[in-house]
Amino acid sequence: MRYLIIIISLSTFLACTKNKPTSYQCSTNSTISYQEDIRPILELKCMNCHAYPGVGGIYLDSFQLVHDLALDGSLLGSILSEPNYTPMPPEGNSLLDSCELFLLKSWINQGAPFN
């Protein structure tokens, strides 16, 4: 029992880091924010390879680049492994969860604003 309490306490502590988002609120009632919702997902899941001068070739560390890829369908096309797009992330890396996908799709449907 004592070990379970230690594990839960440690998990809670690790989940509270300020630099790495660990959860996202999925709400259909709010406007999705690039700064508060989308950028943290990209930083956590994509920018290890896709920030200049990373190895990915496509850079996601600029709003304008993300915006353009979002509106032309490339961003979701790759994430959803649609035909004619390079599947992202590469095998063995962490996929976006359903909440992260929901936020990304909602933001794109809202016109991918810089907010």
Coordinates of N, CA and C in Angstrom, one line a residue, residues 6-112:
I6 N 3.3 6.1 -2.9 CA 4.6 6.7 -3.4 C 4.5 6.8 -4.9
I7 N 4.0 5.8 -5.6 CA 3.9 5.8 -7.1 C 2.9 6.9 -7.5
I8 N 1.8 6.9 -6.9 CA 0.8 7.9 -7.2 C 1.3 9.3 -7.0
S9 N 2.0 9.5 -5.9 CA 2.5 10.9 -5.5 C 3.6 11.3 -6.6
L10 N 4.4 10.3 -6.9 CA 5.5 10.6 -7.9 C 4.8 10.9 -9.3
S11 N 3.8 10.2 -9.7 CA 3.2 10.4 -10.9 C 2.5 11.8 -11.0
T12 N 1.9 12.2 -9.9 CA 1.3 13.5 -9.8 C 2.3 14.6 -9.9
F13 N 3.5 14.4 -9.2 CA 4.5 15.4 -9.2 C 5.1 15.6 -10.7
L14 N 5.3 14.5 -11.3 CA 5.9 14.5 -12.7 C 4.9 15.1 -13.7
A15 N 3.6 15.0 -13.4 CA 2.6 15.5 -14.3 C 2.4 17.0 -14.2
C16 N 3.1 17.6 -13.2 CA 2.9 19.0 -12.9 C 4.0 19.9 -13.4
T17 N 4.8 19.4 -14.4 CA 5.9 20.2 -14.9 C 5.3 21.4 -15.8
K18 N 5.9 22.5 -15.7 CA 5.4 23.7 -16.4 C 5.8 23.7 -17.8
N19 N 6.9 23.2 -18.2 CA 7.4 23.3 -19.6 C 6.8 22.2 -20.5
K20 N 6.2 21.2 -20.0 CA 5.7 20.1 -20.9 C 4.2 19.9 -20.5
P21 N 3.4 20.2 -21.5 CA 2.0 20.0 -21.3 C 1.7 18.5 -21.1
T22 N 0.8 18.1 -20.2 CA 0.5 16.7 -20.0 C -1.0 16.4 -20.3
S23 N -1.8 17.4 -20.3 CA -3.2 17.1 -20.6 C -3.8 18.4 -21.3
Y24 N -4.9 18.1 -21.9 CA -5.6 19.2 -22.6 C -7.1 19.1 -22.3
Q25 N -7.7 20.3 -22.3 CA -9.1 20.3 -22.1 C -9.8 20.2 -23.4
C26 N -10.7 19.2 -23.6 CA -11.4 19.1 -24.8 C -12.8 19.7 -24.6
S27 N -13.1 20.8 -25.2 CA -14.4 21.4 -25.0 C -14.9 21.9 -26.3
T28 N -16.1 21.6 -26.7 CA -16.7 22.1 -27.9 C -17.2 23.5 -27.7
N29 N -17.2 24.0 -26.5 CA -17.8 25.3 -26.3 C -16.8 26.5 -26.3
S30 N -15.5 26.2 -26.5 CA -14.6 27.3 -26.4 C -13.8 27.4 -27.7
T31 N -13.3 28.6 -27.9 CA -12.4 28.8 -29.1 C -11.1 28.2 -28.8
I32 N -10.5 27.5 -29.7 CA -9.2 26.9 -29.5 C -8.2 27.9 -29.8
S33 N -7.2 28.0 -28.9 CA -6.1 29.0 -28.9 C -4.8 28.3 -29.5
Y34 N -4.2 29.0 -30.4 CA -3.0 28.5 -31.0 C -1.9 28.5 -29.8
Q35 N -1.8 29.6 -29.1 CA -0.8 29.8 -28.1 C -1.0 28.8 -26.9
E36 N -2.2 28.6 -26.5 CA -2.5 27.8 -25.3 C -2.8 26.4 -25.5
D37 N -3.3 26.0 -26.7 CA -3.7 24.7 -27.0 C -2.9 24.0 -28.1
I38 N -2.7 24.6 -29.2 CA -2.0 24.0 -30.3 C -0.5 24.0 -30.2
R39 N 0.1 25.1 -29.9 CA 1.6 25.2 -29.8 C 2.1 24.2 -28.7
P40 N 1.5 24.1 -27.5 CA 2.0 23.1 -26.6 C 2.0 21.6 -27.1
I41 N 1.0 21.3 -27.9 CA 0.9 20.0 -28.5 C 2.1 19.8 -29.5
L42 N 2.3 20.8 -30.3 CA 3.4 20.7 -31.3 C 4.8 20.7 -30.6
E43 N 4.9 21.4 -29.6 CA 6.2 21.4 -28.8 C 6.4 20.0 -28.2
L44 N 5.4 19.4 -27.7 CA 5.6 18.2 -27.0 C 5.7 17.0 -28.0
K45 N 5.0 17.0 -29.1 CA 4.9 15.9 -30.0 C 5.7 16.0 -31.3
C46 N 6.0 17.2 -31.7 CA 6.5 17.4 -33.0 C 7.9 18.1 -33.1
M47 N 8.1 19.1 -32.3 CA 9.3 20.0 -32.5 C 10.6 19.4 -32.1
N48 N 10.7 18.1 -31.6 CA 12.0 17.5 -31.5 C 12.6 17.3 -32.8
C49 N 11.9 17.1 -33.8 CA 12.4 16.9 -35.2 C 12.0 18.1 -36.1
H50 N 10.9 18.8 -35.8 CA 10.4 19.8 -36.7 C 10.6 21.2 -36.2
A51 N 11.7 21.5 -35.6 CA 12.1 22.9 -35.3 C 13.4 23.1 -35.9
Y52 N 13.6 24.3 -36.5 CA 14.9 24.6 -37.2 C 16.0 24.5 -36.2
P53 N 17.1 23.8 -36.6 CA 17.5 23.2 -37.9 C 17.3 21.7 -37.8
G54 N 16.1 21.2 -37.3 CA 15.9 19.8 -37.1 C 16.0 19.0 -38.3
V55 N 15.8 17.7 -38.1 CA 16.0 16.7 -39.2 C 14.7 16.5 -40.0
G56 N 13.6 17.0 -39.6 CA 12.3 16.8 -40.2 C 12.1 17.4 -41.6
G57 N 12.8 18.5 -41.9 CA 12.7 19.2 -43.1 C 11.5 20.1 -43.2
I58 N 10.4 19.8 -42.5 CA 9.3 20.7 -42.3 C 9.4 21.3 -40.9
Y59 N 9.3 22.6 -40.8 CA 9.5 23.2 -39.5 C 8.1 23.7 -39.0
L60 N 7.9 23.4 -37.7 CA 6.7 23.8 -37.1 C 6.9 24.8 -35.9
D61 N 8.0 25.5 -35.9 CA 8.3 26.4 -34.9 C 8.0 27.9 -35.2
S62 N 7.2 28.1 -36.3 CA 6.8 29.4 -36.7 C 5.2 29.3 -36.9
F63 N 4.5 30.2 -36.4 CA 3.0 30.2 -36.6 C 2.7 30.2 -38.0
Q64 N 3.3 31.0 -38.8 CA 3.0 31.1 -40.2 C 3.1 29.8 -41.0
L65 N 4.2 29.0 -40.7 CA 4.4 27.7 -41.3 C 3.3 26.7 -40.8
V66 N 3.0 26.7 -39.6 CA 2.0 25.8 -39.1 C 0.6 26.2 -39.7
H67 N 0.3 27.5 -39.7 CA -0.9 28.0 -40.3 C -1.1 27.5 -41.8
D68 N 0.0 27.7 -42.5 CA -0.1 27.3 -44.0 C -0.3 25.8 -44.1
L69 N 0.5 25.0 -43.3 CA 0.3 23.6 -43.4 C -1.1 23.1 -42.9
A70 N -1.6 23.8 -42.0 CA -2.9 23.5 -41.5 C -4.0 23.8 -42.5
L71 N -3.9 24.9 -43.2 CA -4.9 25.3 -44.1 C -4.8 24.5 -45.4
D72 N -3.6 24.1 -45.8 CA -3.5 23.3 -47.1 C -3.8 21.8 -46.9
G73 N -4.0 21.4 -45.7 CA -4.3 20.0 -45.4 C -3.1 19.1 -45.1
S74 N -1.9 19.7 -45.3 CA -0.7 18.8 -45.0 C -0.5 18.4 -43.6
L75 N -0.9 19.3 -42.7 CA -0.6 19.0 -41.3 C -1.5 17.8 -40.8
L76 N -2.8 17.9 -41.1 CA -3.6 16.7 -40.7 C -3.4 15.5 -41.6
G77 N -3.1 15.8 -42.9 CA -2.9 14.7 -43.8 C -1.8 13.8 -43.3
S78 N -0.7 14.4 -42.8 CA 0.4 13.6 -42.3 C 0.1 12.9 -41.0
I79 N -0.5 13.7 -40.1 CA -0.9 13.2 -38.8 C -1.8 12.0 -38.9
L80 N -2.8 12.1 -39.8 CA -3.8 11.0 -40.0 C -3.3 9.9 -41.0
S81 N -2.1 10.0 -41.5 CA -1.5 9.1 -42.4 C -2.4 8.9 -43.6
E82 N -2.9 10.0 -44.2 CA -3.7 9.9 -45.4 C -2.8 9.7 -46.6
P83 N -3.4 9.1 -47.7 CA -2.7 8.9 -48.9 C -2.0 10.1 -49.4
N84 N -0.8 10.0 -50.0 CA 0.0 11.1 -50.6 C 0.6 12.0 -49.5
Y85 N 0.6 11.6 -48.2 CA 1.2 12.4 -47.2 C 2.2 11.5 -46.5
T86 N 3.3 12.1 -46.0 CA 4.3 11.3 -45.2 C 3.7 11.1 -43.8
P87 N 3.5 9.9 -43.4 CA 2.9 9.6 -42.1 C 3.7 10.2 -40.9
M88 N 3.1 10.9 -40.0 CA 3.7 11.4 -38.9 C 2.9 11.1 -37.6
P89 N 3.6 10.8 -36.6 CA 5.0 10.7 -36.4 C 5.5 9.4 -36.9
P90 N 6.9 9.4 -37.1 CA 7.5 8.1 -37.5 C 7.2 7.0 -36.5
E91 N 7.2 5.8 -37.0 CA 6.9 4.6 -36.2 C 7.8 4.6 -34.9
G92 N 7.3 4.3 -33.8 CA 8.0 4.3 -32.5 C 7.9 5.6 -31.7
N93 N 7.3 6.6 -32.3 CA 7.1 7.9 -31.6 C 5.7 8.0 -31.2
S94 N 5.4 8.9 -30.2 CA 4.1 9.1 -29.6 C 3.1 9.7 -30.6
L95 N 2.0 9.0 -30.8 CA 0.9 9.6 -31.6 C 0.1 10.6 -30.9
L96 N -0.6 11.4 -31.6 CA -1.5 12.4 -30.9 C -2.7 11.6 -30.4
D97 N -3.1 11.9 -29.2 CA -4.3 11.2 -28.6 C -5.5 11.9 -29.2
S98 N -6.7 11.3 -28.8 CA -8.0 11.8 -29.4 C -8.3 13.2 -29.0
C99 N -7.9 13.6 -27.8 CA -8.1 15.0 -27.4 C -7.2 16.0 -28.2
E100 N -6.0 15.6 -28.4 CA -5.0 16.5 -29.1 C -5.5 16.6 -30.6
L101 N -6.0 15.5 -31.2 CA -6.5 15.5 -32.5 C -7.8 16.4 -32.6
F102 N -8.6 16.3 -31.6 CA -9.8 17.1 -31.5 C -9.5 18.6 -31.5
L103 N -8.5 19.0 -30.7 CA -8.1 20.4 -30.6 C -7.5 20.9 -31.9
L104 N -6.7 20.1 -32.5 CA -6.1 20.4 -33.8 C -7.1 20.6 -34.9
K105 N -8.0 19.6 -35.0 CA -9.1 19.7 -36.0 C -10.0 20.9 -35.7
S106 N -10.3 21.2 -34.5 CA -11.2 22.3 -34.2 C -10.5 23.6 -34.5
W107 N -9.2 23.7 -34.2 CA -8.5 25.0 -34.5 C -8.4 25.2 -36.0
I108 N -8.2 24.1 -36.8 CA -8.2 24.3 -38.2 C -9.6 24.7 -38.7
N109 N -10.6 24.1 -38.2 CA -12.0 24.4 -38.6 C -12.3 25.8 -38.3
Q110 N -11.7 26.4 -37.3 CA -11.9 27.8 -36.9 C -11.1 28.7 -37.8
G111 N -10.4 28.2 -38.7 CA -9.6 29.0 -39.6 C -8.1 29.1 -39.2
A112 N -7.7 28.3 -38.3 CA -6.3 28.3 -37.8 C -5.8 29.7 -37.4

